[in-house]
mmCIF file of C-alpha atoms (C1' of nucleotides) in Angstrom:
data_model
loop_
_atom_site.group_PDB
_atom_site.id
_atom_site.type_symbol
_atom_site.label_atom_id
_atom_site.label_comp_id
_atom_site.label_asym_id
_atom_site.label_seq_id
_atom_site.Cartn_x
_atom_site.Cartn_y
_atom_site.Cartn_z
ATOM 1 C CA MET A 1 -33.452 28.758 -20.494
ATOM 2 C CA THR A 2 -34.872 27.507 -17.230
ATOM 3 C CA ALA A 3 -32.797 26.264 -14.370
ATOM 4 C CA ASP A 4 -34.430 22.872 -14.528
ATOM 5 C CA ALA A 5 -33.534 22.329 -18.130
ATOM 6 C CA ARG A 6 -29.911 23.237 -17.666
ATOM 7 C CA GLY A 7 -29.600 22.193 -14.036
ATOM 8 C CA PRO A 8 -28.597 18.549 -14.061
ATOM 9 C CA ALA A 9 -25.887 18.867 -16.674
ATOM 10 C CA ILE A 10 -24.317 21.929 -15.172
ATOM 11 C CA ALA A 11 -24.510 20.439 -11.695
ATOM 12 C CA ARG A 12 -22.438 17.525 -12.856
ATOM 13 C CA GLU A 13 -19.896 19.804 -14.435
ATOM 14 C CA VAL A 14 -19.649 22.011 -11.375
ATOM 15 C CA ALA A 15 -19.435 18.976 -9.123
ATOM 16 C CA ASP A 16 -16.572 17.697 -11.204
ATOM 17 C CA ARG A 17 -14.607 20.919 -11.026
ATOM 18 C CA LEU A 18 -15.353 21.489 -7.400
ATOM 19 C CA HIS A 19 -14.180 17.996 -6.726
ATOM 20 C CA SER A 20 -10.878 18.568 -8.471
ATOM 21 C CA ALA A 21 -10.345 21.821 -6.648
ATOM 22 C CA ALA A 22 -11.173 20.164 -3.337
ATOM 23 C CA ILE A 23 -8.611 17.458 -3.951
ATOM 24 C CA ALA A 24 -5.945 20.038 -4.656
ATOM 25 C CA LEU A 25 -6.979 22.061 -1.645
ATOM 26 C CA LEU A 26 -6.979 18.942 0.477
ATOM 27 C CA ARG A 27 -3.435 18.192 -0.579
ATOM 28 C CA THR A 28 -2.036 21.497 0.461
ATOM 29 C CA ALA A 29 -4.071 21.484 3.652
ATOM 30 C CA ARG A 30 -2.747 18.066 4.538
ATOM 31 C CA LYS A 31 0.754 19.399 4.333
ATOM 32 C CA GLU A 32 -0.125 22.078 6.844
ATOM 33 C CA ASP A 33 -1.605 19.446 9.112
ATOM 34 C CA GLU A 34 1.688 17.635 9.247
ATOM 35 C CA ALA A 35 3.108 20.675 10.943
ATOM 36 C CA SER A 36 0.942 19.892 13.959
ATOM 37 C CA GLY A 37 2.984 16.758 14.570
ATOM 38 C CA LEU A 38 -0.193 14.726 14.979
ATOM 39 C CA SER A 39 -1.264 11.854 12.785
ATOM 40 C CA ALA A 40 -4.563 12.035 10.970
ATOM 41 C CA ALA A 41 -6.254 9.655 13.383
ATOM 42 C CA ARG A 42 -5.144 11.632 16.438
ATOM 43 C CA LEU A 43 -5.918 14.970 14.911
ATOM 44 C CA SER A 44 -9.374 13.815 13.950
ATOM 45 C CA ALA A 45 -10.082 12.391 17.385
ATOM 46 C CA LEU A 46 -8.822 15.552 19.037
ATOM 47 C CA SER A 47 -11.065 17.611 16.816
ATOM 48 C CA VAL A 48 -14.111 15.606 17.829
ATOM 49 C CA VAL A 49 -13.225 15.975 21.493
ATOM 50 C CA VAL A 50 -12.654 19.715 21.235
ATOM 51 C CA PHE A 51 -15.878 20.417 19.370
ATOM 52 C CA GLY A 52 -17.998 17.615 20.762
ATOM 53 C CA GLY A 53 -17.264 18.396 24.376
ATOM 54 C CA PRO A 54 -16.403 15.810 27.018
ATOM 55 C CA LEU A 55 -17.601 12.464 25.800
ATOM 56 C CA PRO A 56 -17.140 8.826 26.760
ATOM 57 C CA LEU A 57 -14.336 6.949 25.131
ATOM 58 C CA GLY A 58 -16.732 4.452 23.600
ATOM 59 C CA GLU A 59 -18.750 7.171 21.956
ATOM 60 C CA LEU A 60 -15.582 8.671 20.599
ATOM 61 C CA ALA A 61 -14.639 5.278 19.199
ATOM 62 C CA ARG A 62 -17.984 5.007 17.459
ATOM 63 C CA ALA A 63 -17.758 8.552 16.133
ATOM 64 C CA GLU A 64 -14.386 7.770 14.623
ATOM 65 C CA GLN A 65 -15.476 4.340 13.490
ATOM 66 C CA VAL A 66 -12.714 2.485 15.254
ATOM 67 C CA SER A 67 -12.754 -0.199 17.920
ATOM 68 C CA ALA A 68 -12.563 0.579 21.615
ATOM 69 C CA PRO A 69 -8.990 -0.690 22.057
ATOM 70 C CA THR A 70 -7.827 1.489 19.206
ATOM 71 C CA MET A 71 -9.444 4.524 20.755
ATOM 72 C CA THR A 72 -7.923 3.663 24.109
ATOM 73 C CA ARG A 73 -4.504 3.912 22.530
ATOM 74 C CA ILE A 74 -5.218 7.074 20.618
ATOM 75 C CA VAL A 75 -6.578 8.752 23.729
ATOM 76 C CA SER A 76 -3.619 7.524 25.774
ATOM 77 C CA ALA A 77 -1.280 9.053 23.232
ATOM 78 C CA LEU A 78 -3.162 12.354 23.259
ATOM 79 C CA GLU A 79 -3.160 12.302 27.036
ATOM 80 C CA GLU A 80 0.595 11.814 27.170
ATOM 81 C CA LEU A 81 0.920 14.810 24.896
ATOM 82 C CA GLY A 82 -1.190 16.783 27.343
ATOM 83 C CA LEU A 83 -3.895 17.515 24.787
ATOM 84 C CA VAL A 84 -6.748 15.684 26.504
ATOM 85 C CA VAL A 85 -7.473 14.188 29.914
ATOM 86 C CA ARG A 86 -9.655 11.324 31.064
ATOM 87 C CA GLN A 87 -12.304 12.106 33.624
ATOM 88 C CA ALA A 88 -14.162 9.329 35.363
ATOM 89 C CA ASP A 89 -17.893 9.923 35.214
ATOM 90 C CA THR A 90 -19.326 10.647 38.628
ATOM 91 C CA GLN A 91 -22.572 8.831 37.908
ATOM 92 C CA ASP A 92 -21.189 5.739 36.251
ATOM 93 C CA ARG A 93 -17.619 5.116 37.216
ATOM 94 C CA ARG A 94 -17.046 2.683 34.370
ATOM 95 C CA ILE A 95 -17.186 5.610 31.991
ATOM 96 C CA GLN A 96 -14.096 7.611 31.101
ATOM 97 C CA ARG A 97 -15.031 10.970 29.691
ATOM 98 C CA VAL A 98 -12.445 12.420 27.365
ATOM 99 C CA VAL A 99 -11.962 16.154 27.724
ATOM 100 C CA ALA A 100 -9.773 18.523 25.757
ATOM 101 C CA THR A 101 -7.233 20.536 27.696
ATOM 102 C CA GLU A 102 -6.417 24.136 26.959
ATOM 103 C CA ALA A 103 -3.311 22.900 25.177
ATOM 104 C CA GLY A 104 -5.481 20.601 23.093
ATOM 105 C CA ARG A 105 -7.788 23.382 22.032
ATOM 106 C CA LYS A 106 -4.864 25.598 21.282
ATOM 107 C CA LYS A 107 -3.117 22.959 19.201
ATOM 108 C CA LEU A 108 -6.213 22.459 17.107
ATOM 109 C CA GLU A 109 -6.777 26.163 16.712
ATOM 110 C CA GLU A 110 -3.189 26.661 15.631
ATOM 111 C CA GLY A 111 -3.578 24.077 12.926
ATOM 112 C CA ARG A 112 -6.723 25.727 11.703
ATOM 113 C CA ALA A 113 -5.041 29.106 11.748
ATOM 114 C CA ARG A 114 -2.161 27.752 9.726
ATOM 115 C CA ARG A 115 -4.460 26.345 7.075
ATOM 116 C CA VAL A 116 -6.591 29.453 6.916
ATOM 117 C CA GLU A 117 -3.553 31.673 6.711
ATOM 118 C CA PHE A 118 -2.132 29.615 3.896
ATOM 119 C CA LEU A 119 -5.417 29.842 2.059
ATOM 120 C CA ARG A 120 -5.655 33.546 2.699
ATOM 121 C CA THR A 121 -2.303 34.300 1.101
ATOM 122 C CA ARG A 122 -3.395 32.439 -1.984
ATOM 123 C CA LEU A 123 -6.718 34.227 -2.146
ATOM 124 C CA ALA A 124 -5.100 37.593 -1.605
ATOM 125 C CA GLU A 125 -3.500 37.306 -5.027
ATOM 126 C CA LEU A 126 -6.877 37.332 -6.726
ATOM 127 C CA PRO A 127 -8.486 40.386 -8.311
ATOM 128 C CA ALA A 128 -11.332 41.795 -6.245
ATOM 129 C CA GLU A 129 -13.975 40.544 -8.612
ATOM 130 C CA GLU A 130 -12.941 36.936 -8.367
ATOM 131 C CA LEU A 131 -12.594 37.187 -4.636
ATOM 132 C CA ALA A 132 -16.156 38.448 -4.481
ATOM 133 C CA GLN A 133 -17.267 35.444 -6.487
ATOM 134 C CA LEU A 134 -15.516 33.150 -4.076
ATOM 135 C CA GLU A 135 -17.155 34.954 -1.205
ATOM 136 C CA LYS A 136 -20.602 34.156 -2.539
ATOM 137 C CA ALA A 137 -19.595 30.608 -3.303
ATOM 138 C CA ALA A 138 -18.177 30.120 0.165
ATOM 139 C CA GLU A 139 -21.470 31.222 1.591
ATOM 140 C CA VAL A 140 -23.360 28.708 -0.519
ATOM 141 C CA LEU A 141 -20.928 25.911 0.227
ATOM 142 C CA GLY A 142 -21.107 26.720 3.885
ATOM 143 C CA ARG A 143 -24.835 26.200 3.842
ATOM 144 C CA LEU A 144 -24.484 22.993 1.864
ATOM 145 C CA PHE A 145 -21.738 21.284 3.787
ATOM 146 C CA ARG A 146 -21.373 22.885 7.132
ATOM 147 C CA LYS A 147 -24.496 21.505 8.693
ATOM 148 C CA GLY A 148 -22.705 18.672 10.459
ATOM 149 C CA ARG A 149 -20.439 20.989 12.411
ATOM 150 C CA MET B 1 -13.148 50.881 -3.302
ATOM 151 C CA THR B 2 -9.994 49.225 -4.512
ATOM 152 C CA ALA B 3 -9.276 45.572 -4.207
ATOM 153 C CA ASP B 4 -6.258 46.288 -2.079
ATOM 154 C CA ALA B 5 -8.166 48.218 0.505
ATOM 155 C CA ARG B 6 -10.794 45.587 1.041
ATOM 156 C CA GLY B 7 -8.768 42.584 -0.043
ATOM 157 C CA PRO B 8 -6.953 41.360 3.038
ATOM 158 C CA ALA B 9 -9.934 41.320 5.377
ATOM 159 C CA ILE B 10 -12.312 39.724 2.973
ATOM 160 C CA ALA B 11 -9.689 37.208 1.908
ATOM 161 C CA ARG B 12 -9.365 36.063 5.471
ATOM 162 C CA GLU B 13 -13.086 35.649 5.829
ATOM 163 C CA VAL B 14 -13.426 33.764 2.568
ATOM 164 C CA ALA B 15 -10.455 31.598 3.451
ATOM 165 C CA ASP B 16 -12.095 30.724 6.739
ATOM 166 C CA ARG B 17 -15.367 29.703 5.158
ATOM 167 C CA LEU B 18 -13.748 27.892 2.294
ATOM 168 C CA HIS B 19 -11.673 26.039 4.813
ATOM 169 C CA SER B 20 -14.702 24.887 6.752
ATOM 170 C CA ALA B 21 -16.451 23.761 3.602
ATOM 171 C CA ALA B 22 -13.341 21.928 2.488
ATOM 172 C CA ILE B 23 -13.165 20.044 5.771
ATOM 173 C CA ALA B 24 -16.762 18.938 5.436
ATOM 174 C CA LEU B 25 -16.224 17.967 1.842
ATOM 175 C CA LEU B 26 -13.050 16.184 2.797
ATOM 176 C CA ARG B 27 -14.904 14.093 5.326
ATOM 177 C CA THR B 28 -17.398 12.718 2.874
ATOM 178 C CA ALA B 29 -14.710 12.254 0.253
ATOM 179 C CA ARG B 30 -12.653 10.213 2.676
ATOM 180 C CA LYS B 31 -15.550 7.897 3.270
ATOM 181 C CA GLU B 32 -15.988 7.370 -0.448
ATOM 182 C CA ASP B 33 -12.297 6.773 -0.858
ATOM 183 C CA GLU B 34 -12.410 3.961 1.648
ATOM 184 C CA ALA B 35 -14.826 2.212 -0.681
ATOM 185 C CA SER B 36 -12.005 1.868 -3.189
ATOM 186 C CA GLY B 37 -10.220 -0.540 -0.878
ATOM 187 C CA LEU B 38 -6.977 1.355 -1.349
ATOM 188 C CA SER B 39 -5.062 3.170 1.345
ATOM 189 C CA ALA B 40 -4.481 6.888 1.006
ATOM 190 C CA ALA B 41 -0.852 6.419 0.027
ATOM 191 C CA ARG B 42 -1.668 3.934 -2.713
ATOM 192 C CA LEU B 43 -4.629 5.857 -3.995
ATOM 193 C CA SER B 44 -2.600 9.016 -4.198
ATOM 194 C CA ALA B 45 0.255 7.322 -6.011
ATOM 195 C CA LEU B 46 -2.147 5.664 -8.421
ATOM 196 C CA SER B 47 -3.742 9.004 -9.124
ATOM 197 C CA VAL B 48 -0.410 10.565 -9.992
ATOM 198 C CA VAL B 49 0.409 7.681 -12.296
ATOM 199 C CA VAL B 50 -2.935 7.794 -14.052
ATOM 200 C CA PHE B 51 -2.889 11.535 -14.633
ATOM 201 C CA GLY B 52 0.848 12.032 -14.906
ATOM 202 C CA GLY B 53 1.378 9.360 -17.489
ATOM 203 C CA PRO B 54 4.146 6.776 -17.370
ATOM 204 C CA LEU B 55 6.836 8.124 -15.126
ATOM 205 C CA PRO B 56 9.966 6.815 -13.463
ATOM 206 C CA LEU B 57 9.612 5.414 -9.992
ATOM 207 C CA GLY B 58 11.986 7.948 -8.557
ATOM 208 C CA GLU B 59 9.995 10.835 -9.926
ATOM 209 C CA LEU B 60 6.895 9.316 -8.456
ATOM 210 C CA ALA B 61 8.644 9.067 -5.107
ATOM 211 C CA ARG B 62 9.581 12.739 -5.261
ATOM 212 C CA ALA B 63 6.073 13.720 -6.313
ATOM 213 C CA GLU B 64 4.663 11.874 -3.325
ATOM 214 C CA GLN B 65 7.448 13.078 -1.074
ATOM 215 C CA VAL B 66 8.486 9.654 0.087
ATOM 216 C CA SER B 67 11.761 7.775 -0.191
ATOM 217 C CA ALA B 68 12.551 5.513 -3.113
ATOM 218 C CA PRO B 69 12.269 2.280 -1.097
ATOM 219 C CA THR B 70 8.841 3.295 0.140
ATOM 220 C CA MET B 71 7.689 3.964 -3.402
ATOM 221 C CA THR B 72 9.116 0.647 -4.527
ATOM 222 C CA ARG B 73 6.835 -1.062 -2.040
ATOM 223 C CA ILE B 74 3.793 0.978 -2.918
ATOM 224 C CA VAL B 75 4.287 0.332 -6.612
ATOM 225 C CA SER B 76 4.849 -3.379 -5.973
ATOM 226 C CA ALA B 77 1.569 -3.525 -4.092
ATOM 227 C CA LEU B 78 -0.274 -1.699 -6.868
ATOM 228 C CA GLU B 79 1.328 -3.991 -9.395
ATOM 229 C CA GLU B 80 0.168 -7.083 -7.516
ATOM 230 C CA LEU B 81 -3.314 -5.631 -7.572
ATOM 231 C CA GLY B 82 -3.014 -5.266 -11.319
ATOM 232 C CA LEU B 83 -3.470 -1.496 -11.228
ATOM 233 C CA VAL B 84 -0.067 -0.504 -12.614
ATOM 234 C CA VAL B 85 2.848 -2.166 -14.374
ATOM 235 C CA ARG B 86 6.553 -1.458 -14.482
ATOM 236 C CA GLN B 87 8.118 -0.843 -17.852
ATOM 237 C CA ALA B 88 11.855 -0.691 -18.271
ATOM 238 C CA ASP B 89 12.863 2.423 -20.172
ATOM 239 C CA THR B 90 14.303 1.559 -23.573
ATOM 240 C CA GLN B 91 16.843 4.384 -23.506
ATOM 241 C CA ASP B 92 18.062 4.000 -19.951
ATOM 242 C CA ARG B 93 17.497 0.537 -18.640
ATOM 243 C CA ARG B 94 18.044 1.557 -15.039
ATOM 244 C CA ILE B 95 14.733 3.367 -15.171
ATOM 245 C CA GLN B 96 11.477 1.641 -14.354
ATOM 246 C CA ARG B 97 8.560 3.580 -15.772
ATOM 247 C CA VAL B 98 5.350 3.099 -13.861
ATOM 248 C CA VAL B 99 2.281 2.881 -16.051
ATOM 249 C CA ALA B 100 -1.381 2.613 -15.128
ATOM 250 C CA THR B 101 -3.290 -0.378 -16.476
ATOM 251 C CA GLU B 102 -6.853 -0.189 -17.706
ATOM 252 C CA ALA B 103 -7.927 -1.657 -14.381
ATOM 253 C CA GLY B 104 -5.977 1.079 -12.612
ATOM 254 C CA ARG B 105 -7.643 3.820 -14.590
ATOM 255 C CA LYS B 106 -11.008 2.263 -14.058
ATOM 256 C CA LYS B 107 -10.508 1.913 -10.323
ATOM 257 C CA LEU B 108 -9.600 5.566 -10.018
ATOM 258 C CA GLU B 109 -12.414 6.675 -12.260
ATOM 259 C CA GLU B 110 -14.923 4.708 -10.232
ATOM 260 C CA GLY B 111 -13.854 6.418 -7.041
ATOM 261 C CA ARG B 112 -14.002 9.786 -8.695
ATOM 262 C CA ALA B 113 -17.415 9.031 -10.114
ATOM 263 C CA ARG B 114 -18.678 8.090 -6.652
ATOM 264 C CA ARG B 115 -17.474 11.336 -5.136
ATOM 265 C CA VAL B 116 -18.677 13.485 -8.003
ATOM 266 C CA GLU B 117 -22.064 11.839 -7.976
ATOM 267 C CA PHE B 118 -22.459 12.491 -4.292
ATOM 268 C CA LEU B 119 -21.548 16.126 -4.815
ATOM 269 C CA ARG B 120 -23.844 16.420 -7.810
ATOM 270 C CA THR B 121 -26.928 15.335 -5.895
ATOM 271 C CA ARG B 122 -26.177 18.008 -3.325
ATOM 272 C CA LEU B 123 -25.636 20.691 -5.932
ATOM 273 C CA ALA B 124 -28.753 19.720 -7.855
ATOM 274 C CA GLU B 125 -30.841 21.057 -4.982
ATOM 275 C CA LEU B 126 -29.523 24.564 -5.465
ATOM 276 C CA PRO B 127 -31.310 27.316 -7.332
ATOM 277 C CA ALA B 128 -29.798 28.044 -10.715
ATOM 278 C CA GLU B 129 -28.329 31.334 -9.623
ATOM 279 C CA GLU B 130 -26.315 29.825 -6.807
ATOM 280 C CA LEU B 131 -25.177 27.011 -9.009
ATOM 281 C CA ALA B 132 -23.898 29.566 -11.472
ATOM 282 C CA GLN B 133 -21.963 31.230 -8.674
ATOM 283 C CA LEU B 134 -20.394 27.942 -7.763
ATOM 284 C CA GLU B 135 -19.503 27.398 -11.371
ATOM 285 C CA LYS B 136 -17.506 30.598 -11.474
ATOM 286 C CA ALA B 137 -15.937 29.826 -8.125
ATOM 287 C CA ALA B 138 -14.937 26.357 -9.250
ATOM 288 C CA GLU B 139 -13.210 27.886 -12.217
ATOM 289 C CA VAL B 140 -11.268 30.302 -10.029
ATOM 290 C CA LEU B 141 -10.361 27.648 -7.477
ATOM 291 C CA GLY B 142 -9.237 25.349 -10.222
ATOM 292 C CA ARG B 143 -6.811 27.963 -11.448
ATOM 293 C CA LEU B 144 -5.577 28.674 -7.939
ATOM 294 C CA PHE B 145 -4.982 25.168 -6.698
ATOM 295 C CA ARG B 146 -4.765 22.877 -9.639
ATOM 296 C CA LYS B 147 -1.465 24.097 -10.982
ATOM 297 C CA GLY B 148 0.532 21.264 -9.500
ATOM 298 C CA ARG B 149 -1.253 18.685 -11.595
ATOM 299 C "C1'" DG C 1 38.203 0.020 -23.418
ATOM 300 C "C1'" DT C 2 38.813 -0.671 -18.703
ATOM 301 C "C1'" DT C 3 38.416 1.726 -14.309
ATOM 302 C "C1'" DG C 4 35.761 4.818 -11.307
ATOM 303 C "C1'" DA C 5 32.000 7.577 -10.065
ATOM 304 C "C1'" DT C 6 27.071 8.371 -10.336
ATOM 305 C "C1'" DT C 7 22.390 7.155 -10.684
ATOM 306 C "C1'" DA C 8 17.912 4.145 -10.471
ATOM 307 C "C1'" DG C 9 15.879 0.894 -8.208
ATOM 308 C "C1'" DT C 10 15.591 -3.061 -4.987
ATOM 309 C "C1'" DT C 11 16.451 -5.674 -0.767
ATOM 310 C "C1'" DA C 12 17.027 -6.129 4.170
ATOM 311 C "C1'" DG C 13 16.203 -4.718 8.667
ATOM 312 C "C1'" DC C 14 13.987 -1.872 11.795
ATOM 313 C "C1'" DC C 15 10.525 1.382 13.886
ATOM 314 C "C1'" DT C 16 5.933 3.358 14.559
ATOM 315 C "C1'" DA C 17 0.995 3.565 14.074
ATOM 316 C "C1'" DG C 18 -3.478 1.863 13.346
ATOM 317 C "C1'" DC C 19 -6.276 -1.869 13.598
ATOM 318 C "C1'" DT C 20 -8.395 -6.234 15.412
ATOM 319 C "C1'" DA C 21 -9.982 -10.196 18.444
ATOM 320 C "C1'" DA C 22 -9.814 -12.225 22.830
ATOM 321 C "C1'" DA C 23 -9.213 -12.139 27.593
ATOM 322 C "C1'" DC C 24 -9.554 -9.453 31.755
ATOM 323 C "C1'" DT C 25 -11.096 -5.827 35.389
ATOM 324 C "C1'" DA C 26 -14.275 -3.034 37.390
ATOM 325 C "C1'" DT C 27 -18.641 -1.207 37.806
ATOM 326 C "C1'" DA C 28 -23.589 -1.259 37.290
ATOM 327 C "C1'" DC C 29 -28.076 -3.397 36.787
ATOM 328 C "C1'" DT C 30 -31.762 -6.867 37.986
ATOM 329 C "C1'" DA D 1 -25.797 -14.319 42.352
ATOM 330 C "C1'" DG D 2 -25.749 -13.507 37.611
ATOM 331 C "C1'" DT D 3 -25.583 -10.760 33.554
ATOM 332 C "C1'" DA D 4 -24.358 -6.773 30.950
ATOM 333 C "C1'" DT D 5 -21.446 -2.790 29.989
ATOM 334 C "C1'" DA D 6 -17.096 0.401 29.756
ATOM 335 C "C1'" DG D 7 -12.700 0.375 29.306
ATOM 336 C "C1'" DT D 8 -8.029 -1.754 29.309
ATOM 337 C "C1'" DT D 9 -4.459 -5.138 28.327
ATOM 338 C "C1'" DT D 10 -2.349 -8.530 25.526
ATOM 339 C "C1'" DA D 11 -0.882 -10.453 21.378
ATOM 340 C "C1'" DG D 12 -0.522 -10.201 16.634
ATOM 341 C "C1'" DC D 13 -1.367 -8.344 11.937
ATOM 342 C "C1'" DT D 14 -0.626 -4.899 8.147
ATOM 343 C "C1'" DA D 15 1.151 -0.846 6.186
ATOM 344 C "C1'" DG D 16 3.876 3.251 5.805
ATOM 345 C "C1'" DG D 17 8.004 5.155 6.734
ATOM 346 C "C1'" DC D 18 13.126 5.260 7.287
ATOM 347 C "C1'" DT D 19 18.437 4.152 6.591
ATOM 348 C "C1'" DA D 20 22.004 1.331 4.899
ATOM 349 C "C1'" DA D 21 23.716 -1.881 1.843
ATOM 350 C "C1'" DC D 22 23.391 -3.952 -2.598
ATOM 351 C "C1'" DT D 23 22.827 -4.636 -7.925
ATOM 352 C "C1'" DA D 24 22.674 -2.990 -12.408
ATOM 353 C "C1'" DA D 25 23.236 0.419 -15.802
ATOM 354 C "C1'" DT D 26 25.165 4.671 -17.461
ATOM 355 C "C1'" DC D 27 28.584 8.107 -17.946
ATOM 356 C "C1'" DA D 28 33.212 10.105 -17.769
ATOM 357 C "C1'" DA D 29 38.079 9.934 -18.057
ATOM 358 C "C1'" DC D 30 42.077 8.496 -18.884
#
DNA sequence: GTTGATTAGTTAGCCTAGCTAAACTATACT
DNA sequence: AGTATAGTTTAGCTAGGCTAACTAATCAAC
């Protein structure tokens, strides 16, 4: 049987299962995120700042698909928590660049570590063969979905 | 080589990659979920009702880890949208069983179909061998994470 | 069988967070 | 000078979350 003949049907099936698994995974991961003490909106914004480098508040607002006033408040909250700072642009002093602090990076990294650790303990229960299968799959998924980051 | 010798290290690596893929997947899924017009809390509750069958409001509250009053409001909102109905238990008339309507099932199924379809188009690009790997992985992940449902 | 305790759910009142539009300030551009 | 842009402030909405107080139904005990 060729891949093309079987492909579409099996892709749908795999997509379905992967989707279910992702939902379940997402659930447990969300619980770990709560431990950070940050809301989803703040955590997401912080993540963009940490990985996307210093960037103007307006750009951050667009990236997160919220209005400027909303982002002002989110950034203000993160700033009060010491996770980011505003830096006036030297070229254009209207612009406030948002930069992650060390504490901000650390906070994000801790959250990631928590989620990964949780996952790891689950995976560690698996027989070696299944773990190897997941390893290959993770590689494929990484290629498929990780482009954006 | 035994699984135990190699297990911990590889589990950590796989967990890391799986985590990254899940985040990426989560991002796109979130966008699709917004198309449903339901908030995360309502969508999640609806999902439990649809898959978990008619169940008392209190149980639903516990499942979603919120207080009873909060669930009362969420259910009321879903009821006004015509997605669920309350049914007084015939045995114990204190109990209000929450049941999904056809519209509720359909709404959830539509969202799922959107997400699965998006995933499917991505997976369809893969060579058959990699797809087969994902198939096995999906099966394993399903067993690992889907227990709660 | 009436009283008392327990349980399920709702109502009321309050807080916080995210979101928006509109008005305002400050800077930059022409 | 006049216009455009970046960000903030103000005012107000919606939604999720809580606790406390209430109603209604069940159960237990005497």
